[in-house]
Amino acid sequence: MESLTARLVRDIFKQENATLNIAHVVNTAPPLLSLVSAGLGVSIVHPFYIPSDDTNIILREFSLAMKFKFRVSYLAKKKSDSLTRRFSDIVRLLDQA
């Protein structure tokens, strides 16, 4: 099954008439970054996942925008919890930005 990120990347490359040469599909950041760090490829990954101490990885900005949709999940009985409500409000604000 194709991930949302993979579909977004594929669609962006298609819009730009660029060709993808996919050798491996990796669905989590740690093994993906191990492959990149070992010189076995390149990848599009959120900078949040890049370890600051890995000097083998060079970051370059990917300037084409990818819009993600997120969902906030919580227990129904916690719905009225003020911290949960505040967090949900913040996520909604970020989604509108």
PDB file of N, CA and C in Angstrom:
ATOM      1  N   MET A   1       0.830  -1.179   0.000  1.00  0.00           N
ATOM      2  CA  MET A   1       0.000   0.000   0.000  1.00  0.00           C
ATOM      3  C   MET A   1       0.883   1.254   0.000  1.00  0.00           C
ATOM      4  N   GLU A   2       0.562   2.196  -0.847  1.00  0.00           N
ATOM      5  CA  GLU A   2       1.356   3.410  -0.984  1.00  0.00           C
ATOM      6  C   GLU A   2       1.016   4.403   0.135  1.00  0.00           C
ATOM      7  N   SER A   3       2.049   4.994   0.718  1.00  0.00           N
ATOM      8  CA  SER A   3       1.835   5.973   1.784  1.00  0.00           C
ATOM      9  C   SER A   3       1.400   7.311   1.193  1.00  0.00           C
ATOM     10  N   LEU A   4       0.844   8.160   2.050  1.00  0.00           N
ATOM     11  CA  LEU A   4       0.447   9.494   1.629  1.00  0.00           C
ATOM     12  C   LEU A   4       1.653  10.284   1.126  1.00  0.00           C
ATOM     13  N   THR A   5       2.762  10.191   1.848  1.00  0.00           N
ATOM     14  CA  THR A   5       3.975  10.912   1.439  1.00  0.00           C
ATOM     15  C   THR A   5       4.449  10.443   0.072  1.00  0.00           C
ATOM     16  N   ALA A   6       4.475   9.134  -0.142  1.00  0.00           N
ATOM     17  CA  ALA A   6       4.908   8.600  -1.436  1.00  0.00           C
ATOM     18  C   ALA A   6       4.011   9.098  -2.563  1.00  0.00           C
ATOM     19  N   ARG A   7       2.713   9.137  -2.322  1.00  0.00           N
ATOM     20  CA  ARG A   7       1.780   9.611  -3.355  1.00  0.00           C
ATOM     21  C   ARG A   7       1.998  11.093  -3.639  1.00  0.00           C
ATOM     22  N   LEU A   8       2.199  11.896  -2.588  1.00  0.00           N
ATOM     23  CA  LEU A   8       2.440  13.329  -2.783  1.00  0.00           C
ATOM     24  C   LEU A   8       3.725  13.577  -3.570  1.00  0.00           C
ATOM     25  N   VAL A   9       4.779  12.865  -3.223  1.00  0.00           N
ATOM     26  CA  VAL A   9       6.056  13.009  -3.935  1.00  0.00           C
ATOM     27  C   VAL A   9       5.905  12.587  -5.388  1.00  0.00           C
ATOM     28  N   ARG A  10       5.276  11.436  -5.620  1.00  0.00           N
ATOM     29  CA  ARG A  10       5.066  10.963  -6.992  1.00  0.00           C
ATOM     30  C   ARG A  10       4.276  11.989  -7.805  1.00  0.00           C
ATOM     31  N   ASP A  11       3.213  12.548  -7.205  1.00  0.00           N
ATOM     32  CA  ASP A  11       2.381  13.531  -7.915  1.00  0.00           C
ATOM     33  C   ASP A  11       3.158  14.810  -8.230  1.00  0.00           C
ATOM     34  N   ILE A  12       3.995  15.265  -7.294  1.00  0.00           N
ATOM     35  CA  ILE A  12       4.802  16.470  -7.535  1.00  0.00           C
ATOM     36  C   ILE A  12       5.786  16.230  -8.674  1.00  0.00           C
ATOM     37  N   PHE A  13       6.455  15.092  -8.667  1.00  0.00           N
ATOM     38  CA  PHE A  13       7.397  14.786  -9.748  1.00  0.00           C
ATOM     39  C   PHE A  13       6.669  14.707 -11.090  1.00  0.00           C
ATOM     40  N   LYS A  14       5.474  14.115 -11.095  1.00  0.00           N
ATOM     41  CA  LYS A  14       4.688  14.014 -12.327  1.00  0.00           C
ATOM     42  C   LYS A  14       4.303  15.400 -12.837  1.00  0.00           C
ATOM     43  N   GLN A  15       3.866  16.292 -11.937  1.00  0.00           N
ATOM     44  CA  GLN A  15       3.500  17.664 -12.326  1.00  0.00           C
ATOM     45  C   GLN A  15       4.677  18.420 -12.920  1.00  0.00           C
ATOM     46  N   GLU A  16       5.873  18.113 -12.440  1.00  0.00           N
ATOM     47  CA  GLU A  16       7.079  18.790 -12.910  1.00  0.00           C
ATOM     48  C   GLU A  16       7.738  18.068 -14.093  1.00  0.00           C
ATOM     49  N   ASN A  17       7.077  17.018 -14.598  1.00  0.00           N
ATOM     50  CA  ASN A  17       7.616  16.195 -15.692  1.00  0.00           C
ATOM     51  C   ASN A  17       9.004  15.661 -15.367  1.00  0.00           C
ATOM     52  N   ALA A  18       9.203  15.297 -14.106  1.00  0.00           N
ATOM     53  CA  ALA A  18      10.473  14.726 -13.655  1.00  0.00           C
ATOM     54  C   ALA A  18      10.303  13.220 -13.473  1.00  0.00           C
ATOM     55  N   THR A  19      11.372  12.495 -13.685  1.00  0.00           N
ATOM     56  CA  THR A  19      11.333  11.040 -13.580  1.00  0.00           C
ATOM     57  C   THR A  19      11.902  10.585 -12.247  1.00  0.00           C
ATOM     58  N   LEU A  20      11.176   9.714 -11.581  1.00  0.00           N
ATOM     59  CA  LEU A  20      11.658   9.092 -10.356  1.00  0.00           C
ATOM     60  C   LEU A  20      12.327   7.772 -10.694  1.00  0.00           C
ATOM     61  N   ASN A  21      13.448   7.504 -10.065  1.00  0.00           N
ATOM     62  CA  ASN A  21      14.122   6.216 -10.222  1.00  0.00           C
ATOM     63  C   ASN A  21      14.139   5.567  -8.834  1.00  0.00           C
ATOM     64  N   ILE A  22      13.090   4.828  -8.520  1.00  0.00           N
ATOM     65  CA  ILE A  22      12.931   4.253  -7.190  1.00  0.00           C
ATOM     66  C   ILE A  22      13.577   2.883  -7.142  1.00  0.00           C
ATOM     67  N   ALA A  23      14.578   2.747  -6.264  1.00  0.00           N
ATOM     68  CA  ALA A  23      15.260   1.465  -6.086  1.00  0.00           C
ATOM     69  C   ALA A  23      14.705   0.698  -4.894  1.00  0.00           C
ATOM     70  N   HIS A  24      14.338   1.420  -3.841  1.00  0.00           N
ATOM     71  CA  HIS A  24      13.805   0.801  -2.625  1.00  0.00           C
ATOM     72  C   HIS A  24      12.674   1.671  -2.082  1.00  0.00           C
ATOM     73  N   VAL A  25      11.720   1.027  -1.467  1.00  0.00           N
ATOM     74  CA  VAL A  25      10.660   1.746  -0.772  1.00  0.00           C
ATOM     75  C   VAL A  25      10.824   1.456   0.715  1.00  0.00           C
ATOM     76  N   VAL A  26      10.984   2.517   1.492  1.00  0.00           N
ATOM     77  CA  VAL A  26      11.161   2.404   2.939  1.00  0.00           C
ATOM     78  C   VAL A  26      10.091   3.268   3.585  1.00  0.00           C
ATOM     79  N   ASN A  27       9.380   2.710   4.553  1.00  0.00           N
ATOM     80  CA  ASN A  27       8.237   3.424   5.122  1.00  0.00           C
ATOM     81  C   ASN A  27       8.498   4.125   6.449  1.00  0.00           C
ATOM     82  N   THR A  28       9.691   4.001   6.999  1.00  0.00           N
ATOM     83  CA  THR A  28      10.006   4.718   8.240  1.00  0.00           C
ATOM     84  C   THR A  28      11.369   5.388   8.094  1.00  0.00           C
ATOM     85  N   ALA A  29      11.550   6.458   8.861  1.00  0.00           N
ATOM     86  CA  ALA A  29      12.755   7.272   8.720  1.00  0.00           C
ATOM     87  C   ALA A  29      14.064   6.578   9.103  1.00  0.00           C
ATOM     88  N   PRO A  30      14.149   5.811  10.197  1.00  0.00           N
ATOM     89  CA  PRO A  30      15.458   5.254  10.582  1.00  0.00           C
ATOM     90  C   PRO A  30      16.131   4.389   9.499  1.00  0.00           C
ATOM     91  N   PRO A  31      15.445   3.403   8.897  1.00  0.00           N
ATOM     92  CA  PRO A  31      16.144   2.638   7.853  1.00  0.00           C
ATOM     93  C   PRO A  31      16.419   3.471   6.602  1.00  0.00           C
ATOM     94  N   LEU A  32      15.526   4.401   6.295  1.00  0.00           N
ATOM     95  CA  LEU A  32      15.723   5.282   5.149  1.00  0.00           C
ATOM     96  C   LEU A  32      16.990   6.103   5.334  1.00  0.00           C
ATOM     97  N   LEU A  33      17.150   6.693   6.523  1.00  0.00           N
ATOM     98  CA  LEU A  33      18.320   7.516   6.790  1.00  0.00           C
ATOM     99  C   LEU A  33      19.595   6.690   6.851  1.00  0.00           C
ATOM    100  N   SER A  34      19.494   5.445   7.272  1.00  0.00           N
ATOM    101  CA  SER A  34      20.667   4.554   7.251  1.00  0.00           C
ATOM    102  C   SER A  34      21.139   4.329   5.818  1.00  0.00           C
ATOM    103  N   LEU A  35      20.207   4.135   4.901  1.00  0.00           N
ATOM    104  CA  LEU A  35      20.562   3.953   3.486  1.00  0.00           C
ATOM    105  C   LEU A  35      21.204   5.224   2.930  1.00  0.00           C
ATOM    106  N   VAL A  36      20.606   6.374   3.221  1.00  0.00           N
ATOM    107  CA  VAL A  36      21.160   7.648   2.744  1.00  0.00           C
ATOM    108  C   VAL A  36      22.541   7.882   3.343  1.00  0.00           C
ATOM    109  N   SER A  37      22.678   7.656   4.646  1.00  0.00           N
ATOM    110  CA  SER A  37      23.956   7.874   5.331  1.00  0.00           C
ATOM    111  C   SER A  37      25.057   6.962   4.795  1.00  0.00           C
ATOM    112  N   ALA A  38      24.662   5.784   4.310  1.00  0.00           N
ATOM    113  CA  ALA A  38      25.631   4.844   3.757  1.00  0.00           C
ATOM    114  C   ALA A  38      25.942   5.143   2.286  1.00  0.00           C
ATOM    115  N   GLY A  39      25.318   6.177   1.735  1.00  0.00           N
ATOM    116  CA  GLY A  39      25.584   6.553   0.346  1.00  0.00           C
ATOM    117  C   GLY A  39      24.819   5.727  -0.667  1.00  0.00           C
ATOM    118  N   LEU A  40      23.723   5.106  -0.251  1.00  0.00           N
ATOM    119  CA  LEU A  40      22.965   4.229  -1.142  1.00  0.00           C
ATOM    120  C   LEU A  40      21.749   4.899  -1.767  1.00  0.00           C
ATOM    121  N   GLY A  41      21.657   6.209  -1.682  1.00  0.00           N
ATOM    122  CA  GLY A  41      20.549   6.892  -2.320  1.00  0.00           C
ATOM    123  C   GLY A  41      20.271   8.246  -1.705  1.00  0.00           C
ATOM    124  N   VAL A  42      19.197   8.849  -2.172  1.00  0.00           N
ATOM    125  CA  VAL A  42      18.714  10.124  -1.667  1.00  0.00           C
ATOM    126  C   VAL A  42      17.242   9.957  -1.329  1.00  0.00           C
ATOM    127  N   SER A  43      16.719  10.877  -0.562  1.00  0.00           N
ATOM    128  CA  SER A  43      15.318  10.773  -0.193  1.00  0.00           C
ATOM    129  C   SER A  43      14.757  12.131   0.170  1.00  0.00           C
ATOM    130  N   ILE A  44      13.447  12.217   0.143  1.00  0.00           N
ATOM    131  CA  ILE A  44      12.744  13.382   0.642  1.00  0.00           C
ATOM    132  C   ILE A  44      12.225  12.986   2.017  1.00  0.00           C
ATOM    133  N   VAL A  45      12.667  13.725   3.031  1.00  0.00           N
ATOM    134  CA  VAL A  45      12.308  13.389   4.406  1.00  0.00           C
ATOM    135  C   VAL A  45      12.161  14.681   5.203  1.00  0.00           C
ATOM    136  N   HIS A  46      11.264  14.676   6.161  1.00  0.00           N
ATOM    137  CA  HIS A  46      11.084  15.843   7.015  1.00  0.00           C
ATOM    138  C   HIS A  46      12.352  16.053   7.842  1.00  0.00           C
ATOM    139  N   PRO A  47      12.865  17.283   7.945  1.00  0.00           N
ATOM    140  CA  PRO A  47      14.105  17.532   8.691  1.00  0.00           C
ATOM    141  C   PRO A  47      14.021  17.146  10.170  1.00  0.00           C
ATOM    142  N   PHE A  48      12.829  17.064  10.693  1.00  0.00           N
ATOM    143  CA  PHE A  48      12.627  16.638  12.079  1.00  0.00           C
ATOM    144  C   PHE A  48      13.270  15.272  12.344  1.00  0.00           C
ATOM    145  N   TYR A  49      13.318  14.412  11.332  1.00  0.00           N
ATOM    146  CA  TYR A  49      13.826  13.050  11.488  1.00  0.00           C
ATOM    147  C   TYR A  49      15.332  12.918  11.289  1.00  0.00           C
ATOM    148  N   ILE A  50      15.999  13.978  10.861  1.00  0.00           N
ATOM    149  CA  ILE A  50      17.428  13.910  10.588  1.00  0.00           C
ATOM    150  C   ILE A  50      18.199  14.073  11.897  1.00  0.00           C
ATOM    151  N   PRO A  51      19.016  13.084  12.256  1.00  0.00           N
ATOM    152  CA  PRO A  51      19.808  13.239  13.484  1.00  0.00           C
ATOM    153  C   PRO A  51      20.859  14.330  13.299  1.00  0.00           C
ATOM    154  N   SER A  52      20.999  15.194  14.291  1.00  0.00           N
ATOM    155  CA  SER A  52      21.919  16.330  14.171  1.00  0.00           C
ATOM    156  C   SER A  52      23.386  15.893  14.177  1.00  0.00           C
ATOM    157  N   ASP A  53      23.660  14.682  14.651  1.00  0.00           N
ATOM    158  CA  ASP A  53      25.052  14.238  14.735  1.00  0.00           C
ATOM    159  C   ASP A  53      25.505  13.419  13.520  1.00  0.00           C
ATOM    160  N   ASP A  54      24.664  13.252  12.514  1.00  0.00           N
ATOM    161  CA  ASP A  54      25.042  12.478  11.331  1.00  0.00           C
ATOM    162  C   ASP A  54      25.676  13.402  10.302  1.00  0.00           C
ATOM    163  N   THR A  55      27.003  13.373  10.239  1.00  0.00           N
ATOM    164  CA  THR A  55      27.729  14.261   9.321  1.00  0.00           C
ATOM    165  C   THR A  55      27.753  13.725   7.889  1.00  0.00           C
ATOM    166  N   ASN A  56      27.213  12.531   7.662  1.00  0.00           N
ATOM    167  CA  ASN A  56      27.164  11.971   6.309  1.00  0.00           C
ATOM    168  C   ASN A  56      25.965  12.472   5.516  1.00  0.00           C
ATOM    169  N   ILE A  57      25.016  13.099   6.176  1.00  0.00           N
ATOM    170  CA  ILE A  57      23.787  13.526   5.500  1.00  0.00           C
ATOM    171  C   ILE A  57      23.821  15.033   5.282  1.00  0.00           C
ATOM    172  N   ILE A  58      23.587  15.423   4.048  1.00  0.00           N
ATOM    173  CA  ILE A  58      23.514  16.839   3.681  1.00  0.00           C
ATOM    174  C   ILE A  58      22.054  17.156   3.394  1.00  0.00           C
ATOM    175  N   LEU A  59      21.549  18.226   3.979  1.00  0.00           N
ATOM    176  CA  LEU A  59      20.159  18.638   3.765  1.00  0.00           C
ATOM    177  C   LEU A  59      20.083  19.718   2.696  1.00  0.00           C
ATOM    178  N   ARG A  60      19.109  19.570   1.818  1.00  0.00           N
ATOM    179  CA  ARG A  60      18.802  20.587   0.819  1.00  0.00           C
ATOM    180  C   ARG A  60      17.303  20.835   0.885  1.00  0.00           C
ATOM    181  N   GLU A  61      16.909  22.092   0.770  1.00  0.00           N
ATOM    182  CA  GLU A  61      15.492  22.422   0.839  1.00  0.00           C
ATOM    183  C   GLU A  61      14.756  21.882  -0.383  1.00  0.00           C
ATOM    184  N   PHE A  62      13.608  21.294  -0.141  1.00  0.00           N
ATOM    185  CA  PHE A  62      12.706  20.857  -1.209  1.00  0.00           C
ATOM    186  C   PHE A  62      11.659  21.949  -1.314  1.00  0.00           C
ATOM    187  N   SER A  63      11.738  22.769  -2.349  1.00  0.00           N
ATOM    188  CA  SER A  63      10.953  23.998  -2.381  1.00  0.00           C
ATOM    189  C   SER A  63       9.514  23.828  -2.851  1.00  0.00           C
ATOM    190  N   LEU A  64       9.153  22.690  -3.383  1.00  0.00           N
ATOM    191  CA  LEU A  64       7.766  22.485  -3.806  1.00  0.00           C
ATOM    192  C   LEU A  64       6.928  22.093  -2.591  1.00  0.00           C
ATOM    193  N   ALA A  65       5.792  22.723  -2.443  1.00  0.00           N
ATOM    194  CA  ALA A  65       4.958  22.507  -1.257  1.00  0.00           C
ATOM    195  C   ALA A  65       4.202  21.191  -1.324  1.00  0.00           C
ATOM    196  N   MET A  66       4.158  20.516  -0.171  1.00  0.00           N
ATOM    197  CA  MET A  66       3.341  19.313  -0.022  1.00  0.00           C
ATOM    198  C   MET A  66       2.404  19.563   1.146  1.00  0.00           C
ATOM    199  N   LYS A  67       1.120  19.479   0.913  1.00  0.00           N
ATOM    200  CA  LYS A  67       0.156  19.731   1.980  1.00  0.00           C
ATOM    201  C   LYS A  67      -0.306  18.412   2.579  1.00  0.00           C
ATOM    202  N   PHE A  68      -0.139  18.308   3.896  1.00  0.00           N
ATOM    203  CA  PHE A  68      -0.556  17.125   4.637  1.00  0.00           C
ATOM    204  C   PHE A  68      -1.821  17.432   5.417  1.00  0.00           C
ATOM    205  N   LYS A  69      -2.674  16.447   5.561  1.00  0.00           N
ATOM    206  CA  LYS A  69      -3.851  16.553   6.418  1.00  0.00           C
ATOM    207  C   LYS A  69      -3.615  15.686   7.638  1.00  0.00           C
ATOM    208  N   PHE A  70      -3.834  16.248   8.810  1.00  0.00           N
ATOM    209  CA  PHE A  70      -3.656  15.525  10.058  1.00  0.00           C
ATOM    210  C   PHE A  70      -4.983  15.409  10.782  1.00  0.00           C
ATOM    211  N   ARG A  71      -5.087  14.428  11.642  1.00  0.00           N
ATOM    212  CA  ARG A  71      -6.260  14.242  12.487  1.00  0.00           C
ATOM    213  C   ARG A  71      -5.807  14.201  13.938  1.00  0.00           C
ATOM    214  N   VAL A  72      -6.610  14.762  14.815  1.00  0.00           N
ATOM    215  CA  VAL A  72      -6.360  14.686  16.246  1.00  0.00           C
ATOM    216  C   VAL A  72      -7.240  13.569  16.794  1.00  0.00           C
ATOM    217  N   SER A  73      -6.630  12.637  17.497  1.00  0.00           N
ATOM    218  CA  SER A  73      -7.376  11.511  18.066  1.00  0.00           C
ATOM    219  C   SER A  73      -7.287  11.557  19.583  1.00  0.00           C
ATOM    220  N   TYR A  74      -8.399  11.318  20.223  1.00  0.00           N
ATOM    221  CA  TYR A  74      -8.431  11.288  21.686  1.00  0.00           C
ATOM    222  C   TYR A  74      -9.642  10.484  22.137  1.00  0.00           C
ATOM    223  N   LEU A  75      -9.618  10.045  23.386  1.00  0.00           N
ATOM    224  CA  LEU A  75     -10.728   9.298  23.958  1.00  0.00           C
ATOM    225  C   LEU A  75     -11.970  10.175  24.022  1.00  0.00           C
ATOM    226  N   ALA A  76     -13.119   9.605  23.696  1.00  0.00           N
ATOM    227  CA  ALA A  76     -14.365  10.372  23.720  1.00  0.00           C
ATOM    228  C   ALA A  76     -14.627  10.961  25.096  1.00  0.00           C
ATOM    229  N   LYS A  77     -14.333  10.204  26.147  1.00  0.00           N
ATOM    230  CA  LYS A  77     -14.607  10.715  27.496  1.00  0.00           C
ATOM    231  C   LYS A  77     -13.658  11.834  27.903  1.00  0.00           C
ATOM    232  N   LYS A  78     -12.555  12.020  27.200  1.00  0.00           N
ATOM    233  CA  LYS A  78     -11.598  13.096  27.487  1.00  0.00           C
ATOM    234  C   LYS A  78     -11.890  14.341  26.645  1.00  0.00           C
ATOM    235  N   LYS A  79     -12.940  14.288  25.858  1.00  0.00           N
ATOM    236  CA  LYS A  79     -13.258  15.364  24.926  1.00  0.00           C
ATOM    237  C   LYS A  79     -13.339  16.734  25.607  1.00  0.00           C
ATOM    238  N   SER A  80     -13.814  16.773  26.832  1.00  0.00           N
ATOM    239  CA  SER A  80     -13.974  18.049  27.512  1.00  0.00           C
ATOM    240  C   SER A  80     -12.724  18.481  28.283  1.00  0.00           C
ATOM    241  N   ASP A  81     -11.698  17.661  28.277  1.00  0.00           N
ATOM    242  CA  ASP A  81     -10.451  17.992  28.955  1.00  0.00           C
ATOM    243  C   ASP A  81      -9.876  19.274  28.342  1.00  0.00           C
ATOM    244  N   SER A  82      -9.512  20.256  29.190  1.00  0.00           N
ATOM    245  CA  SER A  82      -9.072  21.558  28.682  1.00  0.00           C
ATOM    246  C   SER A  82      -7.774  21.482  27.887  1.00  0.00           C
ATOM    247  N   LEU A  83      -6.841  20.622  28.290  1.00  0.00           N
ATOM    248  CA  LEU A  83      -5.583  20.478  27.555  1.00  0.00           C
ATOM    249  C   LEU A  83      -5.835  19.878  26.174  1.00  0.00           C
ATOM    250  N   THR A  84      -6.695  18.869  26.121  1.00  0.00           N
ATOM    251  CA  THR A  84      -7.047  18.250  24.833  1.00  0.00           C
ATOM    252  C   THR A  84      -7.729  19.260  23.928  1.00  0.00           C
ATOM    253  N   ARG A  85      -8.638  20.036  24.491  1.00  0.00           N
ATOM    254  CA  ARG A  85      -9.361  21.044  23.713  1.00  0.00           C
ATOM    255  C   ARG A  85      -8.393  22.109  23.187  1.00  0.00           C
ATOM    256  N   ARG A  86      -7.465  22.557  24.021  1.00  0.00           N
ATOM    257  CA  ARG A  86      -6.485  23.583  23.609  1.00  0.00           C
ATOM    258  C   ARG A  86      -5.581  23.057  22.498  1.00  0.00           C
ATOM    259  N   PHE A  87      -5.102  21.813  22.657  1.00  0.00           N
ATOM    260  CA  PHE A  87      -4.258  21.196  21.634  1.00  0.00           C
ATOM    261  C   PHE A  87      -5.011  21.109  20.307  1.00  0.00           C
ATOM    262  N   SER A  88      -6.267  20.666  20.353  1.00  0.00           N
ATOM    263  CA  SER A  88      -7.083  20.571  19.136  1.00  0.00           C
ATOM    264  C   SER A  88      -7.251  21.938  18.472  1.00  0.00           C
ATOM    265  N   ASP A  89      -7.451  22.976  19.293  1.00  0.00           N
ATOM    266  CA  ASP A  89      -7.579  24.335  18.750  1.00  0.00           C
ATOM    267  C   ASP A  89      -6.310  24.772  18.024  1.00  0.00           C
ATOM    268  N   ILE A  90      -5.164  24.468  18.609  1.00  0.00           N
ATOM    269  CA  ILE A  90      -3.877  24.825  17.998  1.00  0.00           C
ATOM    270  C   ILE A  90      -3.689  24.088  16.676  1.00  0.00           C
ATOM    271  N   VAL A  91      -4.015  22.806  16.647  1.00  0.00           N
ATOM    272  CA  VAL A  91      -3.887  22.021  15.415  1.00  0.00           C
ATOM    273  C   VAL A  91      -4.793  22.598  14.346  1.00  0.00           C
ATOM    274  N   ARG A  92      -6.016  22.986  14.696  1.00  0.00           N
ATOM    275  CA  ARG A  92      -6.927  23.594  13.733  1.00  0.00           C
ATOM    276  C   ARG A  92      -6.350  24.885  13.155  1.00  0.00           C
ATOM    277  N   LEU A  93      -5.748  25.704  14.015  1.00  0.00           N
ATOM    278  CA  LEU A  93      -5.130  26.951  13.556  1.00  0.00           C
ATOM    279  C   LEU A  93      -3.985  26.691  12.583  1.00  0.00           C
ATOM    280  N   LEU A  94      -3.173  25.676  12.895  1.00  0.00           N
ATOM    281  CA  LEU A  94      -2.058  25.329  12.020  1.00  0.00           C
ATOM    282  C   LEU A  94      -2.569  24.838  10.669  1.00  0.00           C
ATOM    283  N   ASP A  95      -3.671  24.110  10.674  1.00  0.00           N
ATOM    284  CA  ASP A  95      -4.243  23.579   9.428  1.00  0.00           C
ATOM    285  C   ASP A  95      -4.754  24.689   8.538  1.00  0.00           C
ATOM    286  N   GLN A  96      -5.161  25.792   9.126  1.00  0.00           N
ATOM    287  CA  GLN A  96      -5.675  26.918   8.360  1.00  0.00           C
ATOM    288  C   GLN A  96      -4.566  27.803   7.801  1.00  0.00           C
ATOM    289  N   ALA A  97      -3.366  27.653   8.337  1.00  0.00           N
ATOM    290  CA  ALA A  97      -2.239  28.496   7.907  1.00  0.00           C
ATOM    291  C   ALA A  97      -1.756  28.140   6.515  1.00  0.00           C
TER     292      ALA A  97
END
